mmCIF file of C-alpha atoms in Angstrom:
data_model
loop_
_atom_site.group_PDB
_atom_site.id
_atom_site.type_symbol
_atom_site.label_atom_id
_atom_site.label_comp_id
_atom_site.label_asym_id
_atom_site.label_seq_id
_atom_site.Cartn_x
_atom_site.Cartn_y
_atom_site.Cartn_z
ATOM 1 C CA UNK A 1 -7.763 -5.575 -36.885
ATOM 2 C CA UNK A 2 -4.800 -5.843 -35.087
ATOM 3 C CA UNK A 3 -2.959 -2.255 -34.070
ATOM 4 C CA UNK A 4 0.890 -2.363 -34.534
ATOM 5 C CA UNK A 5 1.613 -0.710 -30.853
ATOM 6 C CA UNK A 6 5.209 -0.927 -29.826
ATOM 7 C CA UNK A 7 4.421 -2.360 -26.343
ATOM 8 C CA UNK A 8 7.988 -1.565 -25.029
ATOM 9 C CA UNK A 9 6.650 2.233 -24.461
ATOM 10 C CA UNK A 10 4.062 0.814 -22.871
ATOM 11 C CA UNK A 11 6.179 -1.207 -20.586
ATOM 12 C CA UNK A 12 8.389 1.598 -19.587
ATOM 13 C CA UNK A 13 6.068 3.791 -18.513
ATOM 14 C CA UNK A 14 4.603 1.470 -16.682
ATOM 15 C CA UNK A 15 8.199 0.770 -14.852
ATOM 16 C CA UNK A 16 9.022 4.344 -14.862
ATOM 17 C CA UNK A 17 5.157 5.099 -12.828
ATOM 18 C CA UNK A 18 5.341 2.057 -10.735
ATOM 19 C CA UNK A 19 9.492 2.816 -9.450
ATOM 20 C CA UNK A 20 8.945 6.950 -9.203
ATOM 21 C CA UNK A 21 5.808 5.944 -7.491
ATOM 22 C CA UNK A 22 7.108 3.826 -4.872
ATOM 23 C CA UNK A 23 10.332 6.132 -4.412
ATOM 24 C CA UNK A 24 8.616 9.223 -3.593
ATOM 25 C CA UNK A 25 5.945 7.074 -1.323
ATOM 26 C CA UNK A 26 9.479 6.298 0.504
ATOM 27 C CA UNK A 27 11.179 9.392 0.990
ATOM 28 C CA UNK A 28 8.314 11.124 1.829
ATOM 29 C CA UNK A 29 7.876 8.624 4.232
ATOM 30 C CA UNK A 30 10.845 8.931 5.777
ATOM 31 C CA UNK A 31 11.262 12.673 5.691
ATOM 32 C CA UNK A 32 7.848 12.614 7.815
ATOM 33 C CA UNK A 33 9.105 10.145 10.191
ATOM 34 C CA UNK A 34 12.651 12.151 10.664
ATOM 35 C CA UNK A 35 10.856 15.690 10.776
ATOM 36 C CA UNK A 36 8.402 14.218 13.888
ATOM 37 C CA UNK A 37 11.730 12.420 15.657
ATOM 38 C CA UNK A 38 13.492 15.459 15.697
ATOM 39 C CA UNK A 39 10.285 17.429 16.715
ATOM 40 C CA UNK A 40 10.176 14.764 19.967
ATOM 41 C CA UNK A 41 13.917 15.356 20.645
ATOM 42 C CA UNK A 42 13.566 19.156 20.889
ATOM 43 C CA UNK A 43 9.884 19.406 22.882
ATOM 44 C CA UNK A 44 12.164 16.681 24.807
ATOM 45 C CA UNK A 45 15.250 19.422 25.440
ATOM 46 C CA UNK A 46 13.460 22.770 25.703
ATOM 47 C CA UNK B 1 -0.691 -9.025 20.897
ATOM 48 C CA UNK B 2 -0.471 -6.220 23.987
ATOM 49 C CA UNK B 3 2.565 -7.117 24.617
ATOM 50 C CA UNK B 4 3.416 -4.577 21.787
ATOM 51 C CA UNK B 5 0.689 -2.083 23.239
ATOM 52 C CA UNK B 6 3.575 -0.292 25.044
ATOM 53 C CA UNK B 7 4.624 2.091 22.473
ATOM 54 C CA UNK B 8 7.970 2.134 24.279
ATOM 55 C CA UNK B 9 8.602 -1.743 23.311
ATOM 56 C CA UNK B 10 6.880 -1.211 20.273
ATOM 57 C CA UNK B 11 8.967 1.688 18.772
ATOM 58 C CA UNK B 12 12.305 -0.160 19.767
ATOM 59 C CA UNK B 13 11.161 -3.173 17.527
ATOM 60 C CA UNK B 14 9.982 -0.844 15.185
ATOM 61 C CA UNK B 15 13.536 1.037 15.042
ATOM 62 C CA UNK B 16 15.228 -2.246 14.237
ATOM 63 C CA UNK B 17 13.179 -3.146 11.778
ATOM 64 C CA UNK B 18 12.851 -0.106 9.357
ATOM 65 C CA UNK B 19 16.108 -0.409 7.604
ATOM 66 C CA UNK B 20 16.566 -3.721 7.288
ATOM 67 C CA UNK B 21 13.203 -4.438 5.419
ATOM 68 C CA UNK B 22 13.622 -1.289 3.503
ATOM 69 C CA UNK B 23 17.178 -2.602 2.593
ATOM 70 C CA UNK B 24 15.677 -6.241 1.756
ATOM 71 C CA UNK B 25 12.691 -4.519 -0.224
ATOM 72 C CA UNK B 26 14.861 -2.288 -2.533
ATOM 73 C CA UNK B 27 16.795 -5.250 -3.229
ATOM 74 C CA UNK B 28 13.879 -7.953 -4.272
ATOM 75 C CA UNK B 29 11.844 -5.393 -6.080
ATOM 76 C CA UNK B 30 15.246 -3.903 -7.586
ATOM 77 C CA UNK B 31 16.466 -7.250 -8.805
ATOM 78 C CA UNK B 32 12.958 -8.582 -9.864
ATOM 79 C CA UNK B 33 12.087 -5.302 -11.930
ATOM 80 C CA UNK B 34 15.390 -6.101 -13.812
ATOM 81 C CA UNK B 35 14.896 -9.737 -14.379
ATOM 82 C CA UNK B 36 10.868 -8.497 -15.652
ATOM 83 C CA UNK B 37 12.486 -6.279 -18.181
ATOM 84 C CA UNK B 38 15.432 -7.991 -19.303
ATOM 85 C CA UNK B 39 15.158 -12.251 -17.998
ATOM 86 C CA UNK B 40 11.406 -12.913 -18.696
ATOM 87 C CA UNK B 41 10.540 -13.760 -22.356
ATOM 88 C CA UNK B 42 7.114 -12.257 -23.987
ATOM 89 C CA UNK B 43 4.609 -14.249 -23.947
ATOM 90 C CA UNK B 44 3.041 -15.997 -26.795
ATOM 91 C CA UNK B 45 -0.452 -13.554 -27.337
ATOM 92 C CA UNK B 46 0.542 -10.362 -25.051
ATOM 93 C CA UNK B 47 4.185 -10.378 -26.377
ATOM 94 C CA UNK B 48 6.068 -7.604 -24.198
ATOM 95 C CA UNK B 49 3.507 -5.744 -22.617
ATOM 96 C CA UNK B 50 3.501 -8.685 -20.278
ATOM 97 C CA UNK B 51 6.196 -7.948 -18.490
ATOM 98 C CA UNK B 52 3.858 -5.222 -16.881
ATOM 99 C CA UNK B 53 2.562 -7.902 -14.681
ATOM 100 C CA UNK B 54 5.718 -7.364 -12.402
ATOM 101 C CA UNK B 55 4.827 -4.009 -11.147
ATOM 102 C CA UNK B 56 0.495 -4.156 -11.546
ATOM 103 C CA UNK B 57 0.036 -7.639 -9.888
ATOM 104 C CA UNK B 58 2.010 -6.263 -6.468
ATOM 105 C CA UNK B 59 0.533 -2.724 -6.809
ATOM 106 C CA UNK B 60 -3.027 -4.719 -7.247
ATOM 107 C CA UNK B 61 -2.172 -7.234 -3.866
ATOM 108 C CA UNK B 62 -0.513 -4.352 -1.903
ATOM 109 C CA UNK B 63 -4.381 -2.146 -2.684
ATOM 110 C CA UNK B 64 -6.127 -5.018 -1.312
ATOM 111 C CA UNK B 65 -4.002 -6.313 1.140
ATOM 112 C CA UNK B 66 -3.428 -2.521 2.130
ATOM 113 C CA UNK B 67 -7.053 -2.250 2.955
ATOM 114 C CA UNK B 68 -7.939 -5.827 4.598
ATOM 115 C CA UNK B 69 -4.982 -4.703 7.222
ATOM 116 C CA UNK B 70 -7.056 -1.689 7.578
ATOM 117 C CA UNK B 71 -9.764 -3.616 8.374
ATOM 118 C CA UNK B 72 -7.795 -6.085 10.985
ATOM 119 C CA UNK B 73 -6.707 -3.014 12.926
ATOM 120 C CA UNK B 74 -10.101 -1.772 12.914
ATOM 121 C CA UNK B 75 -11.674 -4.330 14.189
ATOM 122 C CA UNK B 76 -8.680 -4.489 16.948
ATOM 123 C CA UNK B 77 -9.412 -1.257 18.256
ATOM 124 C CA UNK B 78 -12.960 -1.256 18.113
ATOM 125 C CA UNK B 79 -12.754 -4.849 20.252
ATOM 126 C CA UNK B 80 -9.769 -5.151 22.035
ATOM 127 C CA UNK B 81 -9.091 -1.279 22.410
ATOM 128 C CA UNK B 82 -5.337 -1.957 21.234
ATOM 129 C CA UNK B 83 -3.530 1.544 21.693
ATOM 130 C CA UNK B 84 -1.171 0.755 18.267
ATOM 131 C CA UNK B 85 -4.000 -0.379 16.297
ATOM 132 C CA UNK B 86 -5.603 2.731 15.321
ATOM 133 C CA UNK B 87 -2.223 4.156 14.822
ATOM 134 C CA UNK B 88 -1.167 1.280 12.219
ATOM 135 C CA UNK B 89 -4.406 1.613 10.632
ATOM 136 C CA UNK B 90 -3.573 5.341 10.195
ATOM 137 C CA UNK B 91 0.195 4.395 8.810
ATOM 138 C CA UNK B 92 -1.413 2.162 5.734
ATOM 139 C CA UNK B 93 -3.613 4.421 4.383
ATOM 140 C CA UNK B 94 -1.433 6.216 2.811
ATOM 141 C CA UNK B 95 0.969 3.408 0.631
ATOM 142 C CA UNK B 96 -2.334 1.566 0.367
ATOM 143 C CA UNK B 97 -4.083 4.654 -1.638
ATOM 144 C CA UNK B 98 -0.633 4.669 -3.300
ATOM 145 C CA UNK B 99 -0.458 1.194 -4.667
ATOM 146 C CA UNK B 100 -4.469 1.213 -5.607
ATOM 147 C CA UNK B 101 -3.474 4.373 -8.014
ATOM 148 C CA UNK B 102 -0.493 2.732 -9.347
ATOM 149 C CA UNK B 103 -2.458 -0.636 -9.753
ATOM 150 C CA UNK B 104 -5.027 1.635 -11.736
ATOM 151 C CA UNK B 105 -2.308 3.509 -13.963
ATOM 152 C CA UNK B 106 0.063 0.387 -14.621
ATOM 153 C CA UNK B 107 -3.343 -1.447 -15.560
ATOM 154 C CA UNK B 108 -4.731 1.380 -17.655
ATOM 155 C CA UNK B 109 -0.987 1.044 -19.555
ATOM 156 C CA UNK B 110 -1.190 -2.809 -19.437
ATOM 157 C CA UNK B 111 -4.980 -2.742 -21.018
ATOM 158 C CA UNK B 112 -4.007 -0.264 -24.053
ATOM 159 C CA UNK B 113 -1.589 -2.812 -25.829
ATOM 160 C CA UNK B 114 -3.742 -5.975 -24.359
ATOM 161 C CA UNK B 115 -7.435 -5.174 -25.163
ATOM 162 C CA UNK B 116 -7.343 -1.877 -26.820
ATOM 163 C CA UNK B 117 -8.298 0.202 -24.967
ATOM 164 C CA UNK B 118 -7.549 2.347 -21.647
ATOM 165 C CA UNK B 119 -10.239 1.951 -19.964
ATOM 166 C CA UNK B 120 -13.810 -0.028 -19.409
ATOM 167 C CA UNK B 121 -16.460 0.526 -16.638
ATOM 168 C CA UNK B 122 -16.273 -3.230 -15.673
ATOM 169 C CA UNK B 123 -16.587 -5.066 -12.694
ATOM 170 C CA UNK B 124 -13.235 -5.401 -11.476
ATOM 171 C CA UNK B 125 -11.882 -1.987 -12.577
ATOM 172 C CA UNK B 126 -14.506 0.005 -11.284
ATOM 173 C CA UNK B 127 -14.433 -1.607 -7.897
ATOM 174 C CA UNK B 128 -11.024 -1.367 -8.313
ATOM 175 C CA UNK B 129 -11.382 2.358 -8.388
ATOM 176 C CA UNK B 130 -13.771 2.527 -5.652
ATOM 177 C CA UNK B 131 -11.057 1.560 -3.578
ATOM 178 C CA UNK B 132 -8.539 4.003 -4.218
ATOM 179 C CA UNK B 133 -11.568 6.330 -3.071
ATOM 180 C CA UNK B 134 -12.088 4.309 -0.034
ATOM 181 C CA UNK B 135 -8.965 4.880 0.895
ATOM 182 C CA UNK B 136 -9.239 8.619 -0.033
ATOM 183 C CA UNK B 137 -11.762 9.029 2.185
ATOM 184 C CA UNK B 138 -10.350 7.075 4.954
ATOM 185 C CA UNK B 139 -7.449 9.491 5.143
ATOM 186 C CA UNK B 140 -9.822 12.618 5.005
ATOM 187 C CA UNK B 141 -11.532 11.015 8.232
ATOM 188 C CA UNK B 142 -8.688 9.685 9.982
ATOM 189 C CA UNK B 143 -7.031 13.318 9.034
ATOM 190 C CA UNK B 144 -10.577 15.209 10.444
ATOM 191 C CA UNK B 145 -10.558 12.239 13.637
ATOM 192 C CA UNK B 146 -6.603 13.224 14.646
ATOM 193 C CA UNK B 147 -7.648 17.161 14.830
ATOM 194 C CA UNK B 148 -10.841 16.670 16.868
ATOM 195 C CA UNK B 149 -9.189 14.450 19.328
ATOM 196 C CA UNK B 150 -8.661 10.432 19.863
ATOM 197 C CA UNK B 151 -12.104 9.579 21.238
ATOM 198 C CA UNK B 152 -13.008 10.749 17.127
ATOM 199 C CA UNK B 153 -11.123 7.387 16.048
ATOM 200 C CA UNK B 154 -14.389 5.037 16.135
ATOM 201 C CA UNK B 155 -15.184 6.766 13.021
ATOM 202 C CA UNK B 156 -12.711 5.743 10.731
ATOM 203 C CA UNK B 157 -12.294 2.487 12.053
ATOM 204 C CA UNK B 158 -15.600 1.781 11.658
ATOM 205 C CA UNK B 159 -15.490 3.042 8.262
ATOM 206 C CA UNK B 160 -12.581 0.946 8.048
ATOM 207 C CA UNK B 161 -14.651 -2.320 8.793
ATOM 208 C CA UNK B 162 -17.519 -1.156 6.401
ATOM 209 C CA UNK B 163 -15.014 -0.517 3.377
ATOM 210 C CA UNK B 164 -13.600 -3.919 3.798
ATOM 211 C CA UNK B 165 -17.018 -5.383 2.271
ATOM 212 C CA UNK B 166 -15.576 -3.965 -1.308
ATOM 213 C CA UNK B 167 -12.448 -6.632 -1.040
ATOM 214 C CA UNK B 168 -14.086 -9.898 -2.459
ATOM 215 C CA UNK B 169 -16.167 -7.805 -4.891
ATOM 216 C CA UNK B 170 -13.199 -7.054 -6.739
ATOM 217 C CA UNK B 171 -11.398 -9.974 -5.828
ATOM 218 C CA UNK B 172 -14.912 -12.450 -7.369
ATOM 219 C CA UNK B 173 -16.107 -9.793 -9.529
ATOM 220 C CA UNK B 174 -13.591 -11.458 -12.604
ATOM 221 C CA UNK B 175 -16.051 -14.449 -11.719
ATOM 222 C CA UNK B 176 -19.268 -13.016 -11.368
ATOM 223 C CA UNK B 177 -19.674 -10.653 -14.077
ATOM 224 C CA UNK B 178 -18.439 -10.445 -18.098
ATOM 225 C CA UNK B 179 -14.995 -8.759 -18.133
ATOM 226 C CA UNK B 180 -12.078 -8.030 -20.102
ATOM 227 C CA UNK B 181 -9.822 -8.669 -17.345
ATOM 228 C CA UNK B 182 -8.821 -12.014 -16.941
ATOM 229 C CA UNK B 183 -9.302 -14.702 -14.062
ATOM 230 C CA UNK B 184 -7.104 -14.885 -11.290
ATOM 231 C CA UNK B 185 -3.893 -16.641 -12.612
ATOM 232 C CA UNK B 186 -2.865 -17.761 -9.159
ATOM 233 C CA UNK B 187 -5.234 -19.450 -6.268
ATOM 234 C CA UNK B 188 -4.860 -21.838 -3.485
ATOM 235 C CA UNK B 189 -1.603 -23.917 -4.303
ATOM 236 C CA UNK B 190 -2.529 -24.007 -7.822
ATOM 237 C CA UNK B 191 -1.241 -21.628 -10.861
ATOM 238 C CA UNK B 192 -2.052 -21.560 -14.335
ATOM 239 C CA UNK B 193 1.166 -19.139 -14.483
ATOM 240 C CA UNK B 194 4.762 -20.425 -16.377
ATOM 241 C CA UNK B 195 7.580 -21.138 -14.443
ATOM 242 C CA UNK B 196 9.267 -18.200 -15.665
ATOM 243 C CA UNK B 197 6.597 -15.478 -14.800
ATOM 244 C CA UNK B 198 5.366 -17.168 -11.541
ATOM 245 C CA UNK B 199 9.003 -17.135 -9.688
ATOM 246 C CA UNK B 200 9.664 -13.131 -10.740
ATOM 247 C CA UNK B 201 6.242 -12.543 -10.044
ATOM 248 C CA UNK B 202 6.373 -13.677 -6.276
ATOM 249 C CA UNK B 203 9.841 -12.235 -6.179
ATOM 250 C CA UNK B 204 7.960 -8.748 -7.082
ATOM 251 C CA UNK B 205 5.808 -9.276 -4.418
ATOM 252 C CA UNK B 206 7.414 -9.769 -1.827
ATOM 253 C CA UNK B 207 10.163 -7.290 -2.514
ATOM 254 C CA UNK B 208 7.082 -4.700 -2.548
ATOM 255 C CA UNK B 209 5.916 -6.300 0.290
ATOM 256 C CA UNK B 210 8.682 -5.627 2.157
ATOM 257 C CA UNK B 211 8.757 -2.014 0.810
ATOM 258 C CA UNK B 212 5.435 -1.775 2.186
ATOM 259 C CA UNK B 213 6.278 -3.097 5.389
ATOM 260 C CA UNK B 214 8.784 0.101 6.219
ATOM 261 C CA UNK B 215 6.556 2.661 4.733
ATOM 262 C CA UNK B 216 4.083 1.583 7.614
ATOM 263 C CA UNK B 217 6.518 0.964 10.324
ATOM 264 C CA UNK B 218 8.139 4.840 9.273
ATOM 265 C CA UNK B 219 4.501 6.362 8.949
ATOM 266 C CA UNK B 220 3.884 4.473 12.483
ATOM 267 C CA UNK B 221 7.207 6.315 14.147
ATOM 268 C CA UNK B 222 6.060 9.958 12.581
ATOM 269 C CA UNK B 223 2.335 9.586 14.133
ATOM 270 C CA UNK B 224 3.947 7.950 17.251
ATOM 271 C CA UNK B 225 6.597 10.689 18.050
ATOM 272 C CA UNK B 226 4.597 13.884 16.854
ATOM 273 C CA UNK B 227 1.817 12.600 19.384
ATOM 274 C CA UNK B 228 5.027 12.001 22.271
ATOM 275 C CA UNK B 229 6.040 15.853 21.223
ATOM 276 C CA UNK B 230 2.183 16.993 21.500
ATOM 277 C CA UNK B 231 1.033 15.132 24.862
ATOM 278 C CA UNK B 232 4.940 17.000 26.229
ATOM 279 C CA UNK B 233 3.872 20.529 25.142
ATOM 280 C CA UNK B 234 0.357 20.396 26.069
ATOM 281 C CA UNK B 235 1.818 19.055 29.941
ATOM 282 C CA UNK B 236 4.407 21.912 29.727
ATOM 283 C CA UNK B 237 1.635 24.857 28.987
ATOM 284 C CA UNK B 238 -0.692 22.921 31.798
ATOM 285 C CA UNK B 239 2.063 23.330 34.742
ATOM 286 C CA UNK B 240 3.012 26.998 33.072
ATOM 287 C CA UNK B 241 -0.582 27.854 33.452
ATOM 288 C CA UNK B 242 -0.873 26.327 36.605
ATOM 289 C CA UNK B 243 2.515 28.529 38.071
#
């Protein structure tokens, strides 16, 4: 027996997990990376 | 290969190539997401759930591919005692564990509409999920390694090596045991894949790719320049001791 599942949800959440997933692996990334630069420049100036 | 073991040299390469591949990735995964939900057509038994594919296939070769770099670097530090190795090893851990979980999720949402089901303890899922634990554990002992001090990093990279021996089982384990997940669609200059799928599906990739790509050259700057802002503070409280 065959289930009638709309497979559009399906498909969005997937999207939705797969873009919010690789967005917040990004700017955390990049907040990391900025945070330690900064913390080099200012061990670098004191 | 040492000509990038100057961290100097390295981090100036590195600097020029964050944005641009970051740039290039948002726009190949970006325009390749679009044409997966609106330009491919469903396919004949899976109808729309298909279109899935774009985002799990990546997430799936990104897990893997995450690790087997792992492994690379490993084995490059362990040998050839390259100072950047460990370091990159360090900076993929992180988007690798990422893309195994999102491989797992965008799977687990694929499988539902497919085969009925969310989940099933079979080969290529479960080793699939070993993984993501590998690399869970790598990042506990890399995390453990960087507090203790660097002559600590033997430990995950040889963990590093060891975990490696789970990439062919889930890459043959479609082959060697019953499954509900299919065959690999794509191999060695062959595909069993349409036209239309196969081109936005290698788009995907490599737009991911490249997403992947500056994650690891950002996470290698952070670990770089808080370890330039340590090795300065530790020399500045040896000479003030020393006064």
């Amino acid at each position: 027996m065959r289930e009638g599942l709309d497979h559009w949800q399906f498909v969005y959440a997937a999207y939705a997990v797969g873009v919010i997933g690789t967005l917040l692996l990004i700017s955390q990334s990049w907040a990391a990376m900025r945070r330690a630069e900064a913390r080099r420049e200012r061990s670098r100036e004191s | 290969m040492h000509g990038f073991a100057n961290p100097a040299r390295f981090l100036r390469l590195a600097r020029s190539l964050t944005m641009p591949l970051l740039m290039a990735g948002l726009v190949i995964t970006g325009a390749s997401l679009v044409w997966g939900l609106l330009g491919a057509p469903a396919e004949k038994l899976q109808g729309d759930s298909v279109r899935i594919l774009f985002v799990h296939v990546p997430a799936a070769w990104l897990g893997m591919g995450g690790w087997t770099a792992i492994a690379v670097a490993s084995l490059t530090e362990l040998v050839w005692r390259h100072p950047l190795a460990g370091i990159g090893a360090r900076a993929i851990a992180l988007p690798g564990a990422v893309f195994s979980a999102l491989c797992l999720i965008t799977g687990s949402l694929w499988g539902r509409p497919a085969w009925g089901t969310w989940w099933v303890w079979d080969g290529r899922l479960t080793s699939m999920l070993v993984l993501l634990f590998l690399y869970l554990a790598y990042l506990a002992l890399a995390d453990a390694a960087n507090r203790d001090g660097a002559g600590q990093s033997r430990i995950p990279a040889i963990f590093g090596l060891v975990g490696a021996a789970n990439i062919p089982i889930i890459h043959y384990s479609v082959l060697w045991w019953n499954s509900l997940h299919q065959p690999p669609s794509i191999s060695m200059g062959k595909s069993a894949m349409a036209p239309e799928f196969l081109w936005g599906l290698l788009a995907a990739t490599l737009g991911f790719s490249l997403l992947f790509g500056a994650v690891v050259l950002m996470r290698m700057r952070a670990i770089l320049a808080d370890q330039q802002a340590e090795a300065r503070l530790r020399r500045r409280a040896m000479e003030a001791a020393d006064a």
